[in-house]
Amino acid sequence: MYNELDPVLSTPVRLAIVSALIKMKQADFSYLMEITKTTQGNLSHQIRKLSEAEYIEVIKTFKGNYPHTICKLTTKGKKAFEKYVDDIKKYLHL
């Protein structure tokens, strides 16, 4: 029996963000931009979608005079990622 894949995590950039946060617990905007190889605007949009789904927590601070955005994985996000990976394994018969 196949489960429907989580639409929040089915977007490559969002999946990459959550995958990074699984390993790191938290990451800043510039690091996420570097690993996703996307634009600032797209990354902001994808972070907002993950935040709205409560998969990540977004912390906005300042480093000197510059805004500094940090993303942290929530428990809900970790569970959703683990389920997504299990669902993919079922599709691939792994």
Short mmCIF file of C-alpha atoms in Angstrom, two decimals:
data_model
loop_
_atom_site.label_atom_id
_atom_site.label_comp_id
_atom_site.label_asym_id
_atom_site.label_seq_id
_atom_site.Cartn_x
_atom_site.Cartn_y
_atom_site.Cartn_z
CA MET A 1 0.00 0.00 0.00
CA TYR A 2 1.42 3.35 -1.01
CA ASN A 3 1.02 6.46 1.08
CA GLU A 4 0.60 9.76 -0.65
CA LEU A 5 3.87 11.68 -0.50
CA ASP A 6 3.90 14.78 1.69
CA PRO A 7 3.32 17.73 -0.70
CA VAL A 8 5.32 20.04 1.58
CA LEU A 9 8.44 17.89 1.18
CA SER A 10 7.87 16.97 -2.46
CA THR A 11 9.52 20.22 -3.62
CA PRO A 12 13.27 19.68 -4.16
CA VAL A 13 14.39 22.89 -2.41
CA ARG A 14 12.22 22.19 0.65
CA LEU A 15 13.45 18.60 0.77
CA ALA A 16 17.06 19.83 0.58
CA ILE A 17 16.46 22.32 3.43
CA VAL A 18 14.93 19.70 5.72
CA SER A 19 17.61 17.15 4.77
CA ALA A 20 20.30 19.63 5.81
CA LEU A 21 18.51 20.46 9.05
CA ILE A 22 18.16 16.75 9.94
CA LYS A 23 21.96 16.61 10.11
CA MET A 24 22.73 20.07 11.48
CA LYS A 25 19.80 20.91 13.80
CA GLN A 26 19.99 24.51 12.55
CA ALA A 27 21.41 26.47 9.61
CA ASP A 28 21.47 30.06 8.49
CA PHE A 29 20.02 31.52 5.31
CA SER A 30 23.34 31.91 3.49
CA TYR A 31 24.29 28.27 4.12
CA LEU A 32 20.88 27.08 2.90
CA MET A 33 21.23 29.27 -0.18
CA GLU A 34 24.65 27.75 -0.88
CA ILE A 35 23.46 24.12 -0.62
CA THR A 36 20.17 24.59 -2.49
CA LYS A 37 21.74 26.70 -5.26
CA THR A 38 18.57 28.76 -5.55
CA THR A 39 17.74 32.47 -5.50
CA GLN A 40 17.13 34.51 -2.35
CA GLY A 41 13.51 35.00 -3.34
CA ASN A 42 12.85 31.31 -3.96
CA LEU A 43 14.64 30.27 -0.78
CA SER A 44 12.60 32.80 1.25
CA HIS A 45 9.40 31.41 -0.29
CA GLN A 46 10.35 27.78 0.46
CA ILE A 47 11.38 28.64 4.04
CA ARG A 48 8.03 30.39 4.53
CA LYS A 49 6.17 27.27 3.28
CA LEU A 50 8.12 25.03 5.69
CA SER A 51 7.48 27.46 8.52
CA GLU A 52 3.73 27.62 7.75
CA ALA A 53 3.64 23.80 7.88
CA GLU A 54 5.45 24.05 11.25
CA TYR A 55 8.29 21.87 9.93
CA ILE A 56 10.89 24.51 10.76
CA GLU A 57 11.25 27.39 13.18
CA VAL A 58 12.61 30.63 11.74
CA ILE A 59 14.65 32.89 14.02
CA LYS A 60 15.41 36.37 12.74
CA THR A 61 18.22 38.28 14.42
CA PHE A 62 20.92 40.75 13.41
CA LYS A 63 24.62 40.18 12.91
CA GLY A 64 26.01 43.67 13.18
CA ASN A 65 23.73 45.76 10.96
CA TYR A 66 22.68 42.84 8.78
CA PRO A 67 19.62 40.63 9.17
CA HIS A 68 20.49 37.05 10.07
CA THR A 69 17.92 34.28 9.52
CA ILE A 70 18.38 30.91 11.23
CA CYS A 71 16.20 27.89 10.54
CA LYS A 72 15.70 25.04 13.01
CA LEU A 73 13.93 21.75 12.41
CA THR A 74 10.88 21.16 14.63
CA THR A 75 9.80 17.79 16.03
CA LYS A 76 6.89 17.86 13.57
CA GLY A 77 9.34 18.48 10.70
CA LYS A 78 11.62 15.63 11.81
CA LYS A 79 8.68 13.21 11.96
CA ALA A 80 7.39 14.37 8.56
CA PHE A 81 10.85 13.87 7.02
CA GLU A 82 11.20 10.37 8.50
CA LYS A 83 7.74 9.41 7.19
CA TYR A 84 8.60 10.88 3.76
CA VAL A 85 11.79 8.77 3.61
CA ASP A 86 9.84 5.64 4.62
CA ASP A 87 7.19 6.36 1.99
CA ILE A 88 9.86 6.81 -0.71
CA LYS A 89 11.45 3.50 0.32
CA LYS A 90 8.08 1.78 -0.14
CA TYR A 91 7.74 3.27 -3.63
CA LEU A 92 11.23 2.05 -4.51
CA HIS A 93 10.68 -1.35 -2.85
CA LEU A 94 13.72 -0.87 -0.59
#
